[in-house]
Structure formats: structure tokens, C-alpha cells
mmCIF file of C-alpha atoms and ligand atoms in Angstrom:
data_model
loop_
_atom_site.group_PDB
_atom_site.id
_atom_site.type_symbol
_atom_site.label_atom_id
_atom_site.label_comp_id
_atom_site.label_asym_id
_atom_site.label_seq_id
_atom_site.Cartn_x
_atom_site.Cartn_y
_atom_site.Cartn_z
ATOM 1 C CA UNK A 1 -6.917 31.428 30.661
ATOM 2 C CA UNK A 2 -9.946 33.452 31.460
ATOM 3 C CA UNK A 3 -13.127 31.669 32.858
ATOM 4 C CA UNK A 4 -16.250 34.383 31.272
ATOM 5 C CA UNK A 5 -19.821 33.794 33.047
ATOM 6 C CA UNK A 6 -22.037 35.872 31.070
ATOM 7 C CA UNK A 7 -23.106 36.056 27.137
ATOM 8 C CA UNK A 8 -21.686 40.312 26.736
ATOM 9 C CA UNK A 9 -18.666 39.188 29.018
ATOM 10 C CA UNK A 10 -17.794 36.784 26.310
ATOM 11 C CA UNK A 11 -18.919 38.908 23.343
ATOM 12 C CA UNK A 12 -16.988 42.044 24.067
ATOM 13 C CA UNK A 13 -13.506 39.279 25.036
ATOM 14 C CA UNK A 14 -14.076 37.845 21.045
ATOM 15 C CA UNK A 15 -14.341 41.540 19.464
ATOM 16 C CA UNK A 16 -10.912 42.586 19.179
ATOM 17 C CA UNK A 17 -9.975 39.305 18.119
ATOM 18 C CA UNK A 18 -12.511 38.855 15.725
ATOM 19 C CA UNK A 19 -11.451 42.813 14.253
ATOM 20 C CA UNK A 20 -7.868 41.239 13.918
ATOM 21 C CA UNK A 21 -9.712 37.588 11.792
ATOM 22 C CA UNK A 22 -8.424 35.660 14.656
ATOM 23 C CA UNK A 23 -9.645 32.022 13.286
ATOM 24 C CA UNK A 24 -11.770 31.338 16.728
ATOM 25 C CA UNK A 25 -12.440 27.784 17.526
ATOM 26 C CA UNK A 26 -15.176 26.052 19.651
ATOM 27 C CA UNK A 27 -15.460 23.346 21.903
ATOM 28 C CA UNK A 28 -18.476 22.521 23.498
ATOM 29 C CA UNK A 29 -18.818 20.069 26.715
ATOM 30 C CA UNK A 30 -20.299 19.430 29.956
ATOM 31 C CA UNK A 31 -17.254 19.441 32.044
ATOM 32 C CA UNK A 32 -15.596 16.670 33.692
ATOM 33 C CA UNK A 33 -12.940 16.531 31.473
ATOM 34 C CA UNK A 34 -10.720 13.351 30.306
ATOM 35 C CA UNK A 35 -8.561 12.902 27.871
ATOM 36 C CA UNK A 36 -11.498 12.956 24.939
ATOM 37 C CA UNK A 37 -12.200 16.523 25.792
ATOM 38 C CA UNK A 38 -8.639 17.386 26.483
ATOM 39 C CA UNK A 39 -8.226 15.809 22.205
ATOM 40 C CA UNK A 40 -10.266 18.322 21.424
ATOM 41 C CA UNK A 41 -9.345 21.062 22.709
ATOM 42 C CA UNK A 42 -5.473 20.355 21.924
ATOM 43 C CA UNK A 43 -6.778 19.805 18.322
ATOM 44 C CA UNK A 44 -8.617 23.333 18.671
ATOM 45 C CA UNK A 45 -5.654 24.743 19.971
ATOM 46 C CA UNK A 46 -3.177 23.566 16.977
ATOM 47 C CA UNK A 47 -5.619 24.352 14.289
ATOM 48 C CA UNK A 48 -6.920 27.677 15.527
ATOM 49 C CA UNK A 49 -6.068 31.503 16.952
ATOM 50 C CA UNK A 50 -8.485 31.699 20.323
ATOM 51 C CA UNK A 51 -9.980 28.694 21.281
ATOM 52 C CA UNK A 52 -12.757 28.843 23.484
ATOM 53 C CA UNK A 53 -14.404 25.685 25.478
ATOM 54 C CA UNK A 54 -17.720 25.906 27.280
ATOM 55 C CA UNK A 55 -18.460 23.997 30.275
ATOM 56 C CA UNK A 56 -22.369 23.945 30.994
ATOM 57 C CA UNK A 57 -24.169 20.940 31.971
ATOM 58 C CA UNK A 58 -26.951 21.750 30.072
ATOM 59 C CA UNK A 59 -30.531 21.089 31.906
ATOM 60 C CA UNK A 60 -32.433 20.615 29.079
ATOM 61 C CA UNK A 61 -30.733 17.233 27.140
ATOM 62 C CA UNK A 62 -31.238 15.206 30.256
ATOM 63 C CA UNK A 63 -33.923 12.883 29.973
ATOM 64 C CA UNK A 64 -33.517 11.606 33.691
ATOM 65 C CA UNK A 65 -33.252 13.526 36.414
ATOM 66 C CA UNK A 66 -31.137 11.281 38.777
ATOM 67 C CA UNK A 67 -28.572 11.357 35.961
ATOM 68 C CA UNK A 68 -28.626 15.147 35.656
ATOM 69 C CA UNK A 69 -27.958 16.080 39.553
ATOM 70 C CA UNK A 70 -25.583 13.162 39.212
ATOM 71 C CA UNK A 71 -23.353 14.713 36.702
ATOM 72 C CA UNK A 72 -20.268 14.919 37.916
ATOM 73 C CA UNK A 73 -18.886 18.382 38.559
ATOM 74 C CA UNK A 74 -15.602 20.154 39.439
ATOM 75 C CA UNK A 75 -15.005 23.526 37.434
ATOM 76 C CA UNK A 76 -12.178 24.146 39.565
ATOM 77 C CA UNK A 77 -9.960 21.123 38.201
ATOM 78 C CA UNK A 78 -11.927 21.490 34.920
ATOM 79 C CA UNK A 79 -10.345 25.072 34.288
ATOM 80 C CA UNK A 80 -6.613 23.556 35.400
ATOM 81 C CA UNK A 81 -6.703 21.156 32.581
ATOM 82 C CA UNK A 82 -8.281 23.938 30.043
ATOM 83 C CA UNK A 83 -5.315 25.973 31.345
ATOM 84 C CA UNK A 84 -2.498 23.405 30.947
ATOM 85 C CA UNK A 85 -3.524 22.501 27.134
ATOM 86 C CA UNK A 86 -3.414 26.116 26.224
ATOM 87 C CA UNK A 87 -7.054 27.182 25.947
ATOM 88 C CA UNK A 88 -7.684 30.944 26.019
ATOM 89 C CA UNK A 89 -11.526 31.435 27.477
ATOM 90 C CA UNK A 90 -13.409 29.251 29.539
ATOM 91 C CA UNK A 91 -17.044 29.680 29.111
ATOM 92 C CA UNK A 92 -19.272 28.425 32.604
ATOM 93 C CA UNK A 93 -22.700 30.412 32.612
ATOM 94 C CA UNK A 94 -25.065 29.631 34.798
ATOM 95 C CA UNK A 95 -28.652 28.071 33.704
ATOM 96 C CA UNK A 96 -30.549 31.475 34.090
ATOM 97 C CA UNK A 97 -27.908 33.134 31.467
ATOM 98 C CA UNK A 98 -28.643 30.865 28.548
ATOM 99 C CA UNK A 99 -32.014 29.818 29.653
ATOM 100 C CA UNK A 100 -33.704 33.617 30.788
ATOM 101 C CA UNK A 101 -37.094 33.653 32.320
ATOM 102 C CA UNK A 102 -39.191 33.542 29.455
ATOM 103 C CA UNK A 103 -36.931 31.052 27.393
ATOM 104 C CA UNK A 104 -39.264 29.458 24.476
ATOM 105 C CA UNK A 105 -37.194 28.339 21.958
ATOM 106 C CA UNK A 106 -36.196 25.029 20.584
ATOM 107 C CA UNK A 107 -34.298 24.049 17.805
ATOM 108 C CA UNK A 108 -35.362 20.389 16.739
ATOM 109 C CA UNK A 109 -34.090 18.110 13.944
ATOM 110 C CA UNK A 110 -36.562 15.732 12.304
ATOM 111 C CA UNK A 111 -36.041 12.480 11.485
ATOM 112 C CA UNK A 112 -32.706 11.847 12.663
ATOM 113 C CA UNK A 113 -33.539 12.252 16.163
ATOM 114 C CA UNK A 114 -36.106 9.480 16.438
ATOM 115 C CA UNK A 115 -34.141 6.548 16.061
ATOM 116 C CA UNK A 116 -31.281 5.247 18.530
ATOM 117 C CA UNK A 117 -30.522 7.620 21.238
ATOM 118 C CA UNK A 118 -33.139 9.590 20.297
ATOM 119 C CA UNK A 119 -35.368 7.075 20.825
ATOM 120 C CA UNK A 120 -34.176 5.545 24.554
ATOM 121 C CA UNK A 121 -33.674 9.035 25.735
ATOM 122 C CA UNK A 122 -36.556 10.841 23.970
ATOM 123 C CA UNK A 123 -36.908 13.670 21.538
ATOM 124 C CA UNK A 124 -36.056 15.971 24.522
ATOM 125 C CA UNK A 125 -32.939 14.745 24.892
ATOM 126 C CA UNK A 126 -31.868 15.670 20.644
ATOM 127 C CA UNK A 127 -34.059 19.438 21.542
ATOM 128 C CA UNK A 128 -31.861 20.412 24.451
ATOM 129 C CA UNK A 129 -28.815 19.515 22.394
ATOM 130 C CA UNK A 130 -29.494 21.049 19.444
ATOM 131 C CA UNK A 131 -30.927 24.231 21.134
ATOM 132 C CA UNK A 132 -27.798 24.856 23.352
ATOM 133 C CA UNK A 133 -25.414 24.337 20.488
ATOM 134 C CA UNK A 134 -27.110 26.535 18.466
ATOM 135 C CA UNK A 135 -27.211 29.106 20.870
ATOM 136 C CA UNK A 136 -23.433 28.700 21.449
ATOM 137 C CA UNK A 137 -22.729 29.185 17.688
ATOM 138 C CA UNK A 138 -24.695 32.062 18.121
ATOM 139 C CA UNK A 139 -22.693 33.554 20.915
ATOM 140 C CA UNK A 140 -19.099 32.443 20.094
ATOM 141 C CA UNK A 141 -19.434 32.548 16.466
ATOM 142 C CA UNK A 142 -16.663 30.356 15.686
ATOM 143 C CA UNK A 143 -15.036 29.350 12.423
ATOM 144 C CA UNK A 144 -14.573 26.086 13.976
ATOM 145 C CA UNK A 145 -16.445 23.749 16.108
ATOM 146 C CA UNK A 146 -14.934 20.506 17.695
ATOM 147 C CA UNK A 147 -17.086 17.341 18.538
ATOM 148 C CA UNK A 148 -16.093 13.749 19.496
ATOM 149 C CA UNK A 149 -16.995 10.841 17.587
ATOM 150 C CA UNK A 150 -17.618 9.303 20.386
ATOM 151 C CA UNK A 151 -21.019 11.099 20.135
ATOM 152 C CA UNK A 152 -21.618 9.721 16.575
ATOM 153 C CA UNK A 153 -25.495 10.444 16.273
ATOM 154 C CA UNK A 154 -25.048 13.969 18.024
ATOM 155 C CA UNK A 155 -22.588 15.154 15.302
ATOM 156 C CA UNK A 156 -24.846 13.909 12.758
ATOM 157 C CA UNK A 157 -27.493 16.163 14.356
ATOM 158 C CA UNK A 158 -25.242 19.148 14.699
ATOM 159 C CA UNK A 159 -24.176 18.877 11.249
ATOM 160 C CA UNK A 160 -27.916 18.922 10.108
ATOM 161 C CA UNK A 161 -28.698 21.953 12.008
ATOM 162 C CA UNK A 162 -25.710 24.071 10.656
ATOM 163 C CA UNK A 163 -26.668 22.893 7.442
ATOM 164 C CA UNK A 164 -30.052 23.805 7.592
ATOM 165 C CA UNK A 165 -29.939 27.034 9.745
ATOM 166 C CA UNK A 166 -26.625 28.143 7.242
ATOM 167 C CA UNK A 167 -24.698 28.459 10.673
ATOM 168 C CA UNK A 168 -21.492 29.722 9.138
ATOM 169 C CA UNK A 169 -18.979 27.141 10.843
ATOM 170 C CA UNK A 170 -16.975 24.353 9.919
ATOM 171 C CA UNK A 171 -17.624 21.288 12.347
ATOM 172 C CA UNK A 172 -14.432 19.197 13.057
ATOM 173 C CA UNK A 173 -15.044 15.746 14.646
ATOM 174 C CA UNK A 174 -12.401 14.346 16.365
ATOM 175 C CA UNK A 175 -11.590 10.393 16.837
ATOM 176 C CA UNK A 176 -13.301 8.507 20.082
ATOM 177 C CA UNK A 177 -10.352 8.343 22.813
ATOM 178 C CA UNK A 178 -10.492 5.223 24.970
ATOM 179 C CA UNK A 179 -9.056 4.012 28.055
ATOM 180 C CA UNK A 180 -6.673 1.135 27.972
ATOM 181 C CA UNK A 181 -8.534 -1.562 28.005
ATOM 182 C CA UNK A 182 -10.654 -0.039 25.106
ATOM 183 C CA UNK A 183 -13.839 1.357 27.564
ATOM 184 C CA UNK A 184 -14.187 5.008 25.572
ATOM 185 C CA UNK A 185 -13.305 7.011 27.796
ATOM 186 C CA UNK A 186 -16.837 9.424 29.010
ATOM 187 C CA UNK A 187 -17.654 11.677 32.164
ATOM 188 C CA UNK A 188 -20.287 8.634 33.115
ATOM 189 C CA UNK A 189 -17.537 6.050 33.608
ATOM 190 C CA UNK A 190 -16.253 7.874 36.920
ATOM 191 C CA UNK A 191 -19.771 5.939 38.243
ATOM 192 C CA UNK A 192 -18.787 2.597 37.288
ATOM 193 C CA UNK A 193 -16.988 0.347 39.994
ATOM 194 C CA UNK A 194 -15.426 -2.731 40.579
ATOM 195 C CA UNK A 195 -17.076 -5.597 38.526
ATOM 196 C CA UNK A 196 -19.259 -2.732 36.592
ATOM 197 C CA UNK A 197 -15.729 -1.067 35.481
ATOM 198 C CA UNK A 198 -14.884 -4.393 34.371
ATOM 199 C CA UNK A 199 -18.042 -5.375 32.232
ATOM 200 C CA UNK A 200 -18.328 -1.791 30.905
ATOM 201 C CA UNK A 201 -15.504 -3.079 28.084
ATOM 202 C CA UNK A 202 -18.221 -5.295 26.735
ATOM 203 C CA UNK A 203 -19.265 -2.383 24.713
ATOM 204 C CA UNK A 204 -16.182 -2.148 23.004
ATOM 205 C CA UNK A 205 -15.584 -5.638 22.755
ATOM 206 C CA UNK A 206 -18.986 -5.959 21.474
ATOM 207 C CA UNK A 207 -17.509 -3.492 18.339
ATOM 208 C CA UNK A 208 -14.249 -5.434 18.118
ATOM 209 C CA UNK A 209 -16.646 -8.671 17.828
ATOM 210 C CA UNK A 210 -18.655 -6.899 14.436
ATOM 211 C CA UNK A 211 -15.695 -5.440 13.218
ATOM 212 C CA UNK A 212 -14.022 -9.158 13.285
ATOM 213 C CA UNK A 213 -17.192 -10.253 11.728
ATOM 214 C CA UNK A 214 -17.138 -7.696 8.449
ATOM 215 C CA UNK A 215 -13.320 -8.409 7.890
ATOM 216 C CA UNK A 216 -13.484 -11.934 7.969
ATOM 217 C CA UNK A 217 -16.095 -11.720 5.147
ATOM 218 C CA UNK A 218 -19.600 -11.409 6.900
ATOM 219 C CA UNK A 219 -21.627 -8.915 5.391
ATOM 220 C CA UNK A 220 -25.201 -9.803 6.548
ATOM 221 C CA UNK A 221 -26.076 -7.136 9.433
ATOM 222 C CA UNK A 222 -28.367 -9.812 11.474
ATOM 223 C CA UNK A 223 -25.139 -11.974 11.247
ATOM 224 C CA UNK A 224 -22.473 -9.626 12.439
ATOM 225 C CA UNK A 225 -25.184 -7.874 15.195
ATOM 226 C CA UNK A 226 -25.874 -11.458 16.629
ATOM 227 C CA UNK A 227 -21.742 -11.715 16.937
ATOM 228 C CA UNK A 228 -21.494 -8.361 18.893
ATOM 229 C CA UNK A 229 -24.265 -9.303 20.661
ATOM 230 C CA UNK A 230 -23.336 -12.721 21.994
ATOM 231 C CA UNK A 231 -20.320 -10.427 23.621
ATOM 232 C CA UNK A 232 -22.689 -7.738 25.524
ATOM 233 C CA UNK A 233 -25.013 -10.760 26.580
ATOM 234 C CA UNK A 234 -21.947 -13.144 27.603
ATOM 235 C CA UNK A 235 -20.934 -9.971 29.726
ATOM 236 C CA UNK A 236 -24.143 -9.603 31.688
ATOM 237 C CA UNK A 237 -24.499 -5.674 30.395
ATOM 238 C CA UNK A 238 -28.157 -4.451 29.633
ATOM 239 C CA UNK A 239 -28.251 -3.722 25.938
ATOM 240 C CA UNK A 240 -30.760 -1.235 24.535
ATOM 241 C CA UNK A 241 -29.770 -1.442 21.163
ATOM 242 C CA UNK A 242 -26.468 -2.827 19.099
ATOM 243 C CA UNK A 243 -26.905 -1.652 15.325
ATOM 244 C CA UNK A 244 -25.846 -1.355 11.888
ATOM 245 C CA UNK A 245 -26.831 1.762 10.545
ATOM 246 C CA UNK A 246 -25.853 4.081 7.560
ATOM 247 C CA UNK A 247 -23.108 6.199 8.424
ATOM 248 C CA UNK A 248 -24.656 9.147 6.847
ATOM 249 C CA UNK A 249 -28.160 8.705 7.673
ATOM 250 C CA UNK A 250 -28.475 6.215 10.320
ATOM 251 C CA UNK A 251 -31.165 4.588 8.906
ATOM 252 C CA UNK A 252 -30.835 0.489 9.357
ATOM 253 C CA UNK A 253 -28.487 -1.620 7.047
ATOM 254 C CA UNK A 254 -28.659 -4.853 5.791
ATOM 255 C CA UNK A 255 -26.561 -6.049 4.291
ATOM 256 C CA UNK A 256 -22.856 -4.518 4.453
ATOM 257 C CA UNK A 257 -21.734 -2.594 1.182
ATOM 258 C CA UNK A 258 -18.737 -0.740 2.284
ATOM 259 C CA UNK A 259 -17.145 1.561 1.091
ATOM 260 C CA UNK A 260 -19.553 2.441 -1.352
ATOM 261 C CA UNK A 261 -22.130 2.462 1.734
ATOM 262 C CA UNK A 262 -20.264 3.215 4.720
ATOM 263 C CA UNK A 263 -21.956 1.313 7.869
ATOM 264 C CA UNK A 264 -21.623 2.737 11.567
ATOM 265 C CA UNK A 265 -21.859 0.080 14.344
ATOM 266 C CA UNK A 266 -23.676 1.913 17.459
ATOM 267 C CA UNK A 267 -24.366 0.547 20.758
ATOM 268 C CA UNK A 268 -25.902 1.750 23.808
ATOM 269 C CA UNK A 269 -26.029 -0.445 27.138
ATOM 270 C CA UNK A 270 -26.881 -0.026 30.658
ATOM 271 C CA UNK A 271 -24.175 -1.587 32.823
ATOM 272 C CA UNK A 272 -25.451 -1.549 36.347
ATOM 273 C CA UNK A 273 -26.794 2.038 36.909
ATOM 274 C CA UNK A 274 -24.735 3.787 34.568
ATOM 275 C CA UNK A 275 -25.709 4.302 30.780
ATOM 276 C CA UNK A 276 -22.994 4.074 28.364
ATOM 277 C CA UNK A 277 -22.702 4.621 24.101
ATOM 278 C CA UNK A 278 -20.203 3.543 21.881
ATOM 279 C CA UNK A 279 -19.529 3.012 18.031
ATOM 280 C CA UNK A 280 -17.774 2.044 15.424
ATOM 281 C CA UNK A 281 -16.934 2.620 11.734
ATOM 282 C CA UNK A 282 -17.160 -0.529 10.211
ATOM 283 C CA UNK A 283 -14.488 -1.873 7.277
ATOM 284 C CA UNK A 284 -14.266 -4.630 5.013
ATOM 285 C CA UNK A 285 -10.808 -4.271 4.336
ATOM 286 C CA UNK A 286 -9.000 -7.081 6.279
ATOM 287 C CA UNK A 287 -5.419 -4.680 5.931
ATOM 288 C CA UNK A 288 -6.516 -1.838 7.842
ATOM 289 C CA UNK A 289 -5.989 -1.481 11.433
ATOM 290 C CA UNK A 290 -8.468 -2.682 13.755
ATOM 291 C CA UNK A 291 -9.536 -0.513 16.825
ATOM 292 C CA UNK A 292 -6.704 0.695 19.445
ATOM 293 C CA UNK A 293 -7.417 0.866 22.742
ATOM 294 C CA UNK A 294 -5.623 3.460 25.007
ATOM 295 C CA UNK A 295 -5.520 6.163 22.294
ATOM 296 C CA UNK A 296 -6.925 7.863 19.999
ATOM 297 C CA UNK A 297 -7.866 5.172 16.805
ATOM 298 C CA UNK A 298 -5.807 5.952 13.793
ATOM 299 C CA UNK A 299 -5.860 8.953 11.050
ATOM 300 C CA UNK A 300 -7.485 6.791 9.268
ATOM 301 C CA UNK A 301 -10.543 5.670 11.355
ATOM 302 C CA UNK A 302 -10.534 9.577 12.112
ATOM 303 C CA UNK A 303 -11.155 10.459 8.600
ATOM 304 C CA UNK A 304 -13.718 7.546 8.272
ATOM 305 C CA UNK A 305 -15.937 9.167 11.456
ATOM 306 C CA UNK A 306 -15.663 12.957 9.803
ATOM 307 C CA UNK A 307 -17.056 11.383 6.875
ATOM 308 C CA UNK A 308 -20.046 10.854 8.930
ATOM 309 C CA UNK A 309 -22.396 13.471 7.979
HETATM 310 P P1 AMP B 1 -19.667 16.034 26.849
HETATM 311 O O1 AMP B 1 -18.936 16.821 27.887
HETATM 312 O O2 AMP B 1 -19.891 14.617 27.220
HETATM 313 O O3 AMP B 1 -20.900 16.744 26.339
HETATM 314 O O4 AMP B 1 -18.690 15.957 25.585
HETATM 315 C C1 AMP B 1 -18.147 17.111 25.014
HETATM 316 C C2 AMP B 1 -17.498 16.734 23.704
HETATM 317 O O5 AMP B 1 -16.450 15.796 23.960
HETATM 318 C C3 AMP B 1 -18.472 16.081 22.724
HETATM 319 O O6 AMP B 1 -18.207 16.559 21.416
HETATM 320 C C4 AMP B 1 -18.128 14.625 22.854
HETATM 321 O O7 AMP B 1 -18.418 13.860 21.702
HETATM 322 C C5 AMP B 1 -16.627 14.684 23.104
HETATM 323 N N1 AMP B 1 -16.158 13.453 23.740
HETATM 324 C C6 AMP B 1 -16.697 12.852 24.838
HETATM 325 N N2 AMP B 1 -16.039 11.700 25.092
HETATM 326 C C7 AMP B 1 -15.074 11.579 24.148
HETATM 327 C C8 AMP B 1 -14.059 10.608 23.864
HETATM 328 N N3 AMP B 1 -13.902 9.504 24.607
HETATM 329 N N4 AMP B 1 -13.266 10.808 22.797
HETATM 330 C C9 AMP B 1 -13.412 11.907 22.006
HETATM 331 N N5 AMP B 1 -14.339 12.859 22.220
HETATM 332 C C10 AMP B 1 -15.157 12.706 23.276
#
């Protein structure tokens, strides 16, 4: 594996490849890698020719900056685990090579940026993302881009912007991988200790609570919400929001319709200084399998997050 630093570096590695219609894939991330990141790239890696996996903690999607000189960072062990899954070019620029003196450009997506994370984190947050991601589609080209459910409202944003911009990639999303004890797994989580590790599962339980709700016949969103919330609040966590939303839009639901409507349950919660996100595809059919902790959830669930775009 090769680690590139600058934008030509990387252009002139992809040429010869691209001459030859090497299928190139993409995964984006801001290092610290765990096994959701490693699911990505190993899905990258079956699926396509080159695979190429940026590592910049991008300045501009951090609404705080205690949480962005926070950030945990090792490239050294990053680029090991790149290595041992197989990926081909690591791509670690510094800030002054994607974000040049003179840098005035933002891409933003209306509307479904202002509700959720968007609107706990600000805007800013939904700018930097969409910015950098379109600049790395710019630089890598891909055919294929891989994103983590885990990240439900930012793939629903990427999507938009390829859409919209006619960004000629395919965007893969890939099933939320979670620790054991169901906590999804997340480069945050290295911050939370001792009884904070322990309450950080109230998101998750939170989503087994709703999902328990809907199969067992509830399908009044107040209803099932007040259920996943009695979990987060029994747990001492700081919620900023738990919500049913459309999968497709986000906007809030009601009353639950699925499948003809499919209904995402997100949540977002602070649990002591760390801020954590989680969600859920919600199903009224009491036969499938409920969530899995300590892997990735089934095919099935996987399908039912791509669907959400
Ligand atoms: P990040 O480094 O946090 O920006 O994440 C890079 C990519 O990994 C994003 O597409 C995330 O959605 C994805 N990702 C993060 N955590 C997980 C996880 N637990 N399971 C699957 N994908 C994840």
C-alpha cells in the first residue's frame, strides 16, 4: 500500500489504472479506524480493482472545536490496518492541500441538512461534509463510493449531492458494525470510560426498545419514541433528539406505514462529554431478525439502509 499526500501525486497513481478501466473504489473517513471502516474497505476491496481510502480529518464539518483537536489520531496504525485488508492507496493530505489559501467554495444541500444533525451541529457541519466529499469525487473519480449506515443522514446528503451535481459514481452504503454489547462501534467511543462506556449502549438499546415497539404492533410514532425514550432517560444519557423519520426524506412520521413508507429510527445523545449517533431501520414484520450486536446486522437490514436515499 502506498500512502499519496498531494492531489497530482494521487492523480498521476489512478491514470494508468484508469487507461486499463480499472473499476476504482472510494472510501472516505477520518481515520481512527475500527472494524466499521475496516467493513468498508474489505467490501471495496471484494467489489472493486484499486481501492483507495482517504484519511483527513476534515476541519471544516466540526462544529466544536474541543471535539476537532480531540479527534483521535494515529496514521501510523491507521495505514497497518489499510495495509492488512488489502487496500492499494492511502490518501492523508494535509489541510492546506484540499483547503489552498484562497479556498471559497462550498457545496450545501438544502433542506435535508436542517433537521437532526444538521440542526444540533449546525449547517456548517452538512457544508464541510458535503464540500470535502465532493472534492474527493472530484479527485479520485471513483466508480464506487463506500459509506456506513451508521451515518444515516450523511448518506442521504451525499446521495443528494451526486444526484444533483450528476457526480458520475455509484454510492454503496454498508451496514452499521457494532461492538458486542450493541454500542456501534465510532472513532468517538475511544473517549468513553468506565460507567460512560457502560451507559453509551443506551443508544442502542433505546433502538432495540422502538424496534420491539413496531413488531409487537405499535405503530403510533409518539408511542414507540416515548418507549425508546424511557430507555435513554432510565440510562442517565443526555438525549438531543430520538426520532421517527422517513427513510427517504427524513422528514417526521407519524404514524408507522412500513413497508410501503419505510421509517428510520435516529438518535443522537450526549453521554458524559462524548457525542454519539445511532439508527435504525424500523420493521413491522415480527419474523425478521431483530438487531445483532457484535457484527455487522444482516443482508437484509443492509439492503433496508441502501434503500435509504
Ligand atoms: P468517519 O471516519 O467517522 O468519517 O467514517 C468514515 C466512514 O465509515 C463513514 O462512511 C461512516 O459512516 C463509516 N462508519 C463509521 N462507523 C461505522 C460503523 N460502526 N459501521 C459501519 N460504517 C461506519
Amino acid at each position: 500500500m502506498r500512502t499519496i499526500r498531494t492531489i497530482a501525486e494521487l492523480r498521476a497513481a489512478l491514470a494508468e489504472p484508469r487507461r486499463h478501466d480499472a473499476r476504482i473504489g472510494l472510501v472516505p473517513t477520518m481515520g481512527a479506524f475500527h472494524e466499521g471502516h475496516l467493513s468498508l474497505m474489505r467490501r471495496a476491496r471484494q467489489d472493486c480493482d484499486l481501492v483507495v481510502v482517504s484519511l483527513f480529518v476534515n476541519p471544516t464539518q466540526f462544529d466544536e472545536t474541543a471535539d476537532l483537536v480531540a479527534y483521535p489520531r494515529d496514521e501510523r496504525r491507521d495505514a497497518a490496518l489499510a495495509a492488512e485488508v488489502g487496500v492499494d492507496l492511502l490518501f492523508a493530505p494535509a489541510a492546506t492541500e484540499l483547503y489552498p489559501d484562497g479556498f471559497a467554495t462550498t457545496v450545501s444541500v438544502a433542506g435535508l441538512t436542517d433537521r437532526l444533525e444538521g440542526a444540533f451541529r449546525g449547517r456548517a457541519h452538512f457544508d464541510g461534509v458535503a464540500t470535502v466529499v465532493t472534492k474527493l469525487l472530484n479527485i479520485v473519480a471513483p466508480a464506487v463510493a463506500f459509506l456506513g449506515q451508521k451515518d444515516a443522514q450523511q448518506v442521504l446528503v451525499i446521495r443528494r449531492l451526486v444526484r444533483d451535481l450528476s457526480l458520475p459514481v455509484t454510492i454503496e452504503v454498508c451496514p452499521t458494525v457494532r461492538e458486542r454489547d450493541g454500542l456501534a462501534m465510532s472513532s468517538r467511543n475511544e473517549r468513553l470510560r468506565g460507567a460512560d462506556r457502560a451507559r453509551a449502549t443506551a443508544l442502542h438499546d433505546a433502538l432495540l426498545a422502538a424496534d420491539a415497539a413496531v413488531r409487537t404492533g405499535e405503530r403510533d410514532a409518539a408511542a414507540v419514541a416515548a418507549a425508546a425514550s424511557a430507555v435513554l432517560d432510565g440510562a442517565g444519557v443526555e438525549t438531543e433528539y430520538f426520532e421517527l423519520v422517513s427513510a427517504d426524506t427524513l422528514a417526521p412520521v407519524t404514524e408507522i406505514q412500513e413497508p410501503a413508507r419505510p421509517v428510520l429510527a435516529v438518535v443522537a445523545a450526549r453521554v458524559g462529554g462524548t457525542r454519539l449517533i445511532d439508527n435504525q431501520m424500523l420493521t413491522t414484520d415480527r419474523q425478521a431478525t431483530g438487531l445483532c450486536p457484535g457484527r455487522a446486522e444482516p443482508e437484509a437490514r443492509a439492503a433496508a439502509g441502501s434503500q435509504v436515499s
